[in-house]
Coordinates of C-alpha atoms in Angstrom, one line a residue:
X9 CA 0.0 0.1 0.0
X10 CA 1.2 3.5 -1.0
X11 CA -1.3 5.5 1.3
X12 CA -3.0 4.8 4.5
X13 CA -6.2 6.7 3.6
X14 CA -7.2 9.8 1.7
X15 CA -6.2 12.2 4.5
X16 CA -2.7 11.0 4.6
X17 CA -2.5 11.0 0.8
X18 CA -3.7 14.7 0.8
X19 CA -1.0 15.7 3.3
X20 CA 1.8 14.1 1.1
X21 CA 0.3 15.6 -2.0
X22 CA 0.2 19.0 -0.3
X23 CA 4.0 18.8 0.3
X24 CA 4.6 18.3 -3.4
X25 CA 2.4 21.2 -4.2
X26 CA 3.9 23.7 -1.7
X27 CA 5.8 25.6 -4.6
X28 CA 2.4 26.8 -5.9
X29 CA 1.5 28.6 -2.7
X30 CA 2.9 31.9 -4.0
X31 CA 0.5 31.7 -6.9
X32 CA -2.5 31.9 -4.4
X33 CA -4.2 29.1 -6.1
X34 CA -7.9 27.7 -5.8
X35 CA -8.1 24.1 -5.1
X36 CA -10.9 22.0 -6.4
X37 CA -11.8 18.4 -5.4
X38 CA -13.5 16.0 -7.6
X39 CA -16.5 14.4 -5.7
X40 CA -16.6 12.5 -3.7
X41 CA -13.2 10.7 -3.0
X42 CA -11.2 13.7 -4.3
X43 CA -12.5 16.2 -1.7
X44 CA -10.9 14.7 1.4
X45 CA -7.5 14.7 -0.5
X46 CA -8.2 18.3 -1.7
X47 CA -9.1 19.5 1.8
X48 CA -5.7 18.8 3.1
X49 CA -4.1 20.3 -0.1
X50 CA -6.1 23.5 0.4
X51 CA -5.3 23.7 4.1
X52 CA -1.6 23.5 3.6
X53 CA -1.6 26.0 0.8
X54 CA -3.7 28.5 2.5
X55 CA -6.1 28.3 -0.5
X56 CA -9.9 28.3 -1.0
X57 CA -11.5 24.9 -1.5
X58 CA -14.4 24.2 -3.6
X59 CA -15.8 21.1 -5.4
X60 CA -15.7 20.7 -9.3
X61 CA -19.0 19.1 -10.4
X62 CA -18.6 17.8 -13.9
X63 CA -21.0 15.6 -15.8
X64 CA -19.7 13.4 -18.8
X65 CA -22.0 13.5 -21.9
X66 CA -22.0 9.8 -23.0
X67 CA -23.0 8.5 -26.4
X68 CA -26.6 7.1 -25.8
X69 CA -25.8 3.6 -27.1
X70 CA -22.3 3.6 -25.5
X71 CA -22.4 5.5 -22.2
X72 CA -18.9 4.9 -21.4
X73 CA -17.7 6.8 -24.5
X74 CA -18.0 10.5 -23.7
X75 CA -18.6 13.1 -26.4
X76 CA -18.2 16.0 -24.0
X77 CA -18.9 17.3 -20.6
X78 CA -20.7 20.0 -18.9
X79 CA -20.0 22.1 -15.8
X80 CA -21.6 24.7 -13.5
X81 CA -22.2 28.2 -15.1
X82 CA -23.4 26.8 -18.4
X83 CA -20.0 25.5 -19.4
X84 CA -20.2 23.0 -22.3
X85 CA -17.3 21.1 -23.8
X86 CA -17.7 19.0 -26.9
X87 CA -15.6 16.7 -28.9
X88 CA -16.6 17.4 -32.5
X89 CA -14.7 14.3 -33.7
X90 CA -16.7 11.9 -31.4
X91 CA -20.0 13.7 -32.2
X92 CA -19.4 13.2 -35.9
X93 CA -18.0 9.6 -35.5
X94 CA -20.9 8.6 -33.4
X95 CA -23.4 10.2 -35.7
X96 CA -25.2 12.3 -33.2
X97 CA -27.7 14.8 -34.1
X98 CA -28.7 17.9 -32.2
X99 CA -31.7 16.2 -30.6
X100 CA -29.4 13.3 -29.3
X101 CA -27.0 15.9 -27.8
X102 CA -29.9 17.9 -26.2
X103 CA -31.5 15.0 -24.7
X104 CA -28.3 13.8 -23.0
X105 CA -27.3 17.3 -21.9
X106 CA -30.8 17.9 -20.4
X107 CA -30.6 14.8 -18.1
X108 CA -27.0 15.5 -17.1
X109 CA -27.6 19.2 -16.5
X110 CA -30.4 18.3 -13.8
X111 CA -27.9 15.8 -12.1
X112 CA -25.3 18.4 -12.2
X113 CA -27.6 21.0 -10.4
X114 CA -28.6 18.4 -7.9
X115 CA -25.0 17.6 -7.0
X116 CA -23.8 21.2 -6.8
X117 CA -26.8 22.1 -4.4
X118 CA -26.2 18.9 -2.3
X119 CA -22.5 19.5 -1.9
X120 CA -22.3 23.3 -1.6
X121 CA -25.7 24.4 -0.4
X122 CA -26.5 28.0 -1.0
X123 CA -22.7 29.1 -1.1
X124 CA -21.5 30.6 -4.4
X125 CA -19.0 29.0 -6.6
X126 CA -15.4 30.1 -5.9
X127 CA -14.4 32.3 -9.0
X128 CA -11.7 30.8 -11.1
X129 CA -11.3 33.7 -13.7
X130 CA -7.5 34.5 -14.1
X131 CA -6.4 32.0 -11.2
X132 CA -4.2 29.1 -10.9
X133 CA -6.5 26.2 -10.3
X134 CA -5.5 22.8 -8.7
X135 CA -7.9 20.0 -9.7
X136 CA -7.5 17.1 -7.1
X137 CA -8.7 13.5 -7.1
X138 CA -7.9 10.5 -5.0
X139 CA -6.3 8.7 -7.9
X140 CA -7.0 8.1 -11.7
X141 CA -7.8 5.0 -13.5
X142 CA -8.7 6.0 -17.0
X143 CA -8.5 9.7 -16.5
X144 CA -11.7 10.5 -18.5
X145 CA -13.4 12.4 -15.7
X146 CA -10.2 14.3 -14.8
X147 CA -9.8 15.4 -18.4
X148 CA -13.4 16.6 -18.4
X149 CA -12.8 18.6 -15.1
X150 CA -9.7 20.2 -16.5
X151 CA -11.5 21.3 -19.7
X152 CA -14.4 22.6 -17.7
X153 CA -12.2 24.6 -15.3
X154 CA -10.3 26.2 -18.3
X155 CA -13.7 27.1 -19.8
X156 CA -14.5 28.7 -16.6
X157 CA -11.6 31.1 -17.0
X158 CA -8.8 29.6 -15.2
X159 CA -5.4 31.0 -16.3
X160 CA -3.5 27.8 -15.4
X161 CA -4.7 24.3 -14.7
X162 CA -2.8 21.8 -12.5
X163 CA -4.0 18.3 -12.0
X164 CA -2.7 16.7 -8.7
X165 CA -3.5 13.1 -7.8
X166 CA -1.6 10.6 -5.4
X167 CA -1.5 7.8 -7.8
X168 CA -2.2 6.9 -11.5
X169 CA -1.0 4.5 -14.1
X170 CA 1.8 5.9 -16.3
X171 CA -0.1 6.0 -19.5
X172 CA -3.0 7.9 -17.9
X173 CA -0.6 10.6 -16.7
X174 CA 0.8 11.0 -20.3
X175 CA -2.6 11.4 -21.7
X176 CA -3.6 13.9 -19.0
X177 CA -0.6 16.2 -19.9
X178 CA -2.6 17.4 -22.8
X179 CA -5.6 18.4 -20.6
X180 CA -3.8 20.2 -18.0
X181 CA -0.9 22.7 -18.0
X182 CA 0.9 20.5 -15.4
X183 CA 0.3 17.1 -13.8
X184 CA 1.6 16.2 -10.3
X185 CA 1.3 12.5 -9.4
X186 CA 3.1 11.2 -6.3
X187 CA 3.3 7.5 -7.7
X188 CA 2.9 5.8 -11.2
X189 CA 3.1 2.2 -10.5
X190 CA 3.4 0.0 -13.6
X191 CA 1.4 -2.9 -12.0
X192 CA -1.8 -0.8 -11.8
X193 CA -5.2 -2.3 -11.8
X194 CA -7.4 0.0 -9.6
X195 CA -6.8 3.1 -7.5
X196 CA -8.2 1.4 -4.3
X197 CA -5.5 -1.2 -4.2
X198 CA -2.9 1.6 -3.3
X199 CA -4.8 2.5 -0.1
X200 CA -5.1 0.8 3.0
X201 CA -8.5 2.3 3.7
X202 CA -10.4 3.1 0.4
X203 CA -13.8 3.0 1.9
X204 CA -16.5 5.1 0.1
X205 CA -16.7 8.8 0.8
X206 CA -20.2 9.7 1.8
X207 CA -21.9 12.7 0.7
X208 CA -22.0 14.0 4.3
X209 CA -18.3 14.1 4.6
X210 CA -18.1 16.0 1.4
X211 CA -20.5 18.5 2.7
X212 CA -18.8 18.8 6.1
X213 CA -15.3 19.4 4.5
X214 CA -16.5 22.0 2.2
X215 CA -18.4 23.8 4.9
X216 CA -15.5 23.8 7.2
X217 CA -13.2 25.1 4.5
X218 CA -15.6 27.9 3.8
X219 CA -15.8 28.8 7.5
X220 CA -12.0 29.0 7.8
X221 CA -10.8 32.4 6.6
X222 CA -8.3 32.3 3.7
X223 CA -6.9 35.6 4.7
X224 CA -4.6 34.0 7.1
X225 CA -1.3 35.6 8.6
X226 CA 1.6 34.8 6.3
X227 CA 3.9 32.1 7.9
X228 CA 7.8 32.2 7.6
X229 CA 9.0 28.7 7.8
X230 CA 12.6 27.8 8.3
X231 CA 14.7 24.8 8.9
X232 CA 16.7 25.1 12.3
X233 CA 19.4 23.3 14.1
X234 CA 18.4 23.2 17.8
X235 CA 21.0 22.9 20.5
X236 CA 19.8 20.6 23.2
X237 CA 21.8 18.8 25.7
X238 CA 25.1 18.8 23.8
X239 CA 23.3 17.5 20.5
X240 CA 22.2 19.5 17.4
X241 CA 18.7 18.3 16.6
X242 CA 16.9 19.1 13.2
X243 CA 13.8 21.2 13.5
X244 CA 11.2 23.1 11.6
X245 CA 10.3 26.6 12.8
X246 CA 7.1 28.3 11.6
X247 CA 6.5 31.9 12.5
X248 CA 3.2 33.6 11.5
X249 CA 3.2 37.5 11.3
X250 CA 2.1 39.1 14.8
X251 CA 2.8 35.9 16.4
X252 CA 1.4 35.8 20.0
X253 CA 3.0 32.5 21.4
X254 CA 5.0 29.4 20.2
X255 CA 4.2 25.8 20.7
X256 CA 7.0 23.0 20.7
X257 CA 5.9 19.6 19.4
X258 CA 7.3 16.6 21.3
X259 CA 6.9 13.5 19.0
X260 CA 6.1 10.1 20.3
X261 CA 7.2 6.5 19.6
X262 CA 7.7 5.7 15.9
X263 CA 7.0 9.4 14.8
X264 CA 9.2 12.4 13.7
X265 CA 8.9 16.1 12.8
X266 CA 7.6 14.8 9.5
X267 CA 4.5 13.3 11.1
X268 CA 1.6 14.3 8.8
X269 CA -0.8 14.4 11.9
X270 CA 1.3 16.8 13.9
X271 CA 2.1 18.8 10.8
X272 CA -1.6 19.1 10.3
X273 CA -2.3 20.3 13.9
X274 CA 0.7 22.7 13.6
X275 CA -0.8 24.3 10.3
X276 CA -4.0 24.9 12.3
X277 CA -2.1 26.5 15.1
X278 CA -0.1 28.7 12.6
X279 CA -3.4 29.8 11.1
X280 CA -4.4 31.0 14.6
X281 CA -1.3 33.1 14.9
X282 CA 0.8 30.6 17.0
X283 CA 4.3 29.8 16.0
X284 CA 5.3 26.0 16.0
X285 CA 8.6 24.2 16.3
X286 CA 8.6 20.6 15.3
X287 CA 11.8 18.7 16.1
X288 CA 13.3 15.3 16.5
X289 CA 14.3 14.6 20.1
X290 CA 16.5 11.7 19.0
X291 CA 19.1 11.4 16.5
X292 CA 18.7 8.8 13.5
X293 CA 21.1 6.4 15.3
X294 CA 19.2 6.7 18.5
X295 CA 15.9 6.1 16.9
X296 CA 17.1 2.6 15.7
X297 CA 17.0 1.5 19.3
X298 CA 13.3 1.1 20.2
X299 CA 14.1 1.5 23.9
X300 CA 15.1 5.1 23.5
X301 CA 11.6 6.2 22.7
X302 CA 10.6 5.1 26.1
X303 CA 13.4 7.0 28.0
X304 CA 11.1 9.7 29.1
X305 CA 13.7 11.4 31.4
X306 CA 16.1 11.9 28.4
X307 CA 13.4 13.1 26.1
X308 CA 12.1 15.4 28.7
X309 CA 15.5 17.0 29.3
X310 CA 16.0 17.6 25.6
X311 CA 12.5 19.0 25.3
X312 CA 13.5 21.5 28.0
X313 CA 16.9 22.2 26.5
X314 CA 15.3 22.9 23.0
X315 CA 12.7 25.2 24.6
X316 CA 15.6 27.1 26.3
X317 CA 17.3 27.4 22.8
X318 CA 14.0 28.7 21.4
X319 CA 13.5 31.3 24.1
X320 CA 16.9 32.7 23.4
X321 CA 15.8 33.2 19.8
X322 CA 12.2 34.1 20.2
X323 CA 10.9 35.8 23.5
X324 CA 7.4 34.3 23.4
X325 CA 5.0 32.5 25.9
X326 CA 5.6 28.8 25.2
X327 CA 3.5 25.7 25.3
X328 CA 4.3 22.1 24.6
X329 CA 2.2 19.7 22.4
X330 CA 3.0 15.9 23.1
X331 CA 2.0 12.8 21.2
X332 CA 2.3 9.2 22.6
X333 CA 5.6 9.2 24.6
X334 CA 6.2 12.8 23.7
X335 CA 3.2 13.7 25.9
X336 CA 5.0 11.9 28.9
X337 CA 8.2 13.8 28.0
X338 CA 6.2 17.2 28.0
X339 CA 4.5 16.5 31.4
X340 CA 7.9 15.2 32.9
X341 CA 9.6 18.4 31.9
X342 CA 6.5 20.5 33.0
X343 CA 6.9 18.9 36.5
X344 CA 10.5 20.1 36.9
X345 CA 11.0 22.8 39.6
X346 CA 11.0 26.2 38.0
X347 CA 9.5 25.0 34.7
X348 CA 8.2 28.1 32.9
X349 CA 5.7 26.5 30.5
X350 CA 2.4 28.2 29.8
X351 CA 0.2 25.1 28.8
X352 CA 0.5 21.5 27.7
X353 CA -1.7 19.5 25.4
X354 CA -1.4 15.6 24.9
X355 CA -2.8 13.9 21.8
X356 CA -3.3 10.2 22.3
X357 CA -0.7 10.4 24.9
X358 CA 1.0 8.4 27.5
X359 CA 0.9 10.9 30.6
X360 CA 1.1 7.8 32.9
X361 CA 4.7 7.4 31.9
X362 CA 5.5 10.7 33.7
X363 CA 4.8 8.9 36.9
X364 CA 5.2 10.9 40.1
X365 CA 6.1 14.1 38.2
X366 CA 2.3 14.5 37.2
X367 CA 1.6 15.8 40.8
X368 CA 4.2 18.6 40.4
X369 CA 2.9 19.8 37.0
X370 CA 1.7 23.5 37.2
X371 CA 1.0 24.2 33.6
X372 CA -2.7 23.9 32.5
X373 CA -2.9 20.5 30.9
X374 CA -5.4 19.3 28.2
X375 CA -5.6 15.4 27.5
X376 CA -7.1 14.4 24.2
X377 CA -8.0 10.8 23.6
X378 CA -10.0 8.9 21.0
X379 CA -13.3 7.4 22.2
X380 CA -12.3 4.0 20.7
X381 CA -8.7 4.0 22.0
X382 CA -9.9 2.3 25.1
X383 CA -6.5 1.3 26.7
X384 CA -5.0 4.7 26.2
X385 CA -8.1 6.3 27.4
X386 CA -8.0 4.3 30.7
X387 CA -4.3 5.4 31.2
X388 CA -5.2 9.0 30.7
X389 CA -8.1 8.8 33.2
X390 CA -5.6 7.4 35.8
X391 CA -3.1 10.1 35.0
X392 CA -5.7 12.8 35.3
X393 CA -6.4 11.8 38.8
X394 CA -2.7 12.5 39.6
X395 CA -2.7 16.0 38.2
X396 CA -2.9 18.9 40.5
X397 CA -3.0 21.6 38.0
X398 CA -5.8 22.9 35.9
X399 CA -6.7 20.0 33.6
X400 CA -9.3 18.7 31.3
X401 CA -9.8 15.4 29.5
X402 CA -11.3 15.6 26.0
X403 CA -12.7 12.5 24.3
X404 CA -13.1 12.6 20.5
X405 CA -16.1 10.2 19.9
X406 CA -15.3 7.4 17.5
X407 CA -11.7 8.2 17.0
X408 CA -9.0 5.5 17.3
X409 CA -5.4 6.0 18.5
X410 CA -4.2 8.0 15.4
X411 CA -7.4 9.9 14.9
X412 CA -7.6 8.9 11.3
X413 CA -11.4 9.0 11.1
X414 CA -13.0 11.8 9.1
X415 CA -13.0 15.0 11.1
X416 CA -11.2 13.5 14.2
X417 CA -7.9 15.2 13.7
X418 CA -9.6 18.5 12.8
X419 CA -11.3 18.3 16.3
X420 CA -8.0 17.6 17.9
X421 CA -6.5 20.7 16.2
X422 CA -9.5 22.9 17.3
X423 CA -9.2 21.7 20.9
X424 CA -5.4 22.4 20.9
X425 CA -5.8 25.8 19.3
X426 CA -8.5 26.8 21.8
X427 CA -6.4 25.6 24.7
X428 CA -3.2 27.3 23.7
X429 CA -4.8 30.5 22.7
X430 CA -6.7 30.8 26.0
X431 CA -3.6 30.1 28.1
X432 CA -0.7 31.4 26.2
X433 CA -2.0 34.5 24.1
X434 CA -2.6 37.8 26.2
X435 CA -6.0 39.4 25.6

């Protein structure tokens, strides 16, 4: 499998499309499966998200053969060669177009509600799907987008067969595809979870994107070398304009600063005006020994040292976001005498591994656990009883340990953002 699910594919596709951010693009998802992928791309690029509703016009006696396509706004694209070769008369074309126009209007209303379409005139437009088999729908979408006034059309997908990518190069100005395996039979075989995307998820993601302002503070991202405990650790520092505080991420077992989940949460914090530092608390050689990820005292010491380095660079109120064993490290360090940390958030963490240090933590602490992560939830409840600081346990209904379910990670990000904003940013 290349991808765990569509959200993870979207995170990886977003990384490959970051060079387009300066062009202030519009991102369009093909319903239904393309929308969860497009949502992650739009968030990463700070771009407006919309759905591209197209309907293929199929030859009446051979529906799989498309003689054209229609899109919103009365856009109509015909292949004159196929029309002539199929001997279609005006009445044939009108009958097919009438039926497909009704379905197009129904889908557009279902997905977008009463929101207007995002204007495409003169814009760079990124058309996103979860993968391509034949490419017929993607070609139609690109043609419709161009007819709607786009200045540049980029087609972006996680996976497609090599021959389809070659064909699509004539429909789009550029094609970005993460993988083109030769042994290709179906898009779904390249995903661990390729369950059907329901209409309700498309509606939810489009509504959430519409409610999230696109006019976000610009973020300056730099790679840094963090001095911590005699080591130099690699990190990624993101600094929005008018930043009010900074959050340092402590990654957990089997993860790194490249974790798509933590990067997704960090991006939400950046949009709220919070700086973020994602760093690896272990060197590559140390990561090879699994025991090191459970050396909570060492991880906590490096987190504290990295935070001291950061404070010498940025004089900002500081919080810690920990995942798995990284949460234990954050709470261990927060329990040190004289620890000057403004707030702690744990995502699917192991606060129990902080042991007796829990009772000495003074920073307001938020524990976030998936409702279906029963073992970790029980450990968090026990740990919460040991805390003497302001604290709260938030359970995300239906979520498992990695918060891979639709909307689960977004809820985590919202909870973390509100907690850090409340405790770190001065009114």
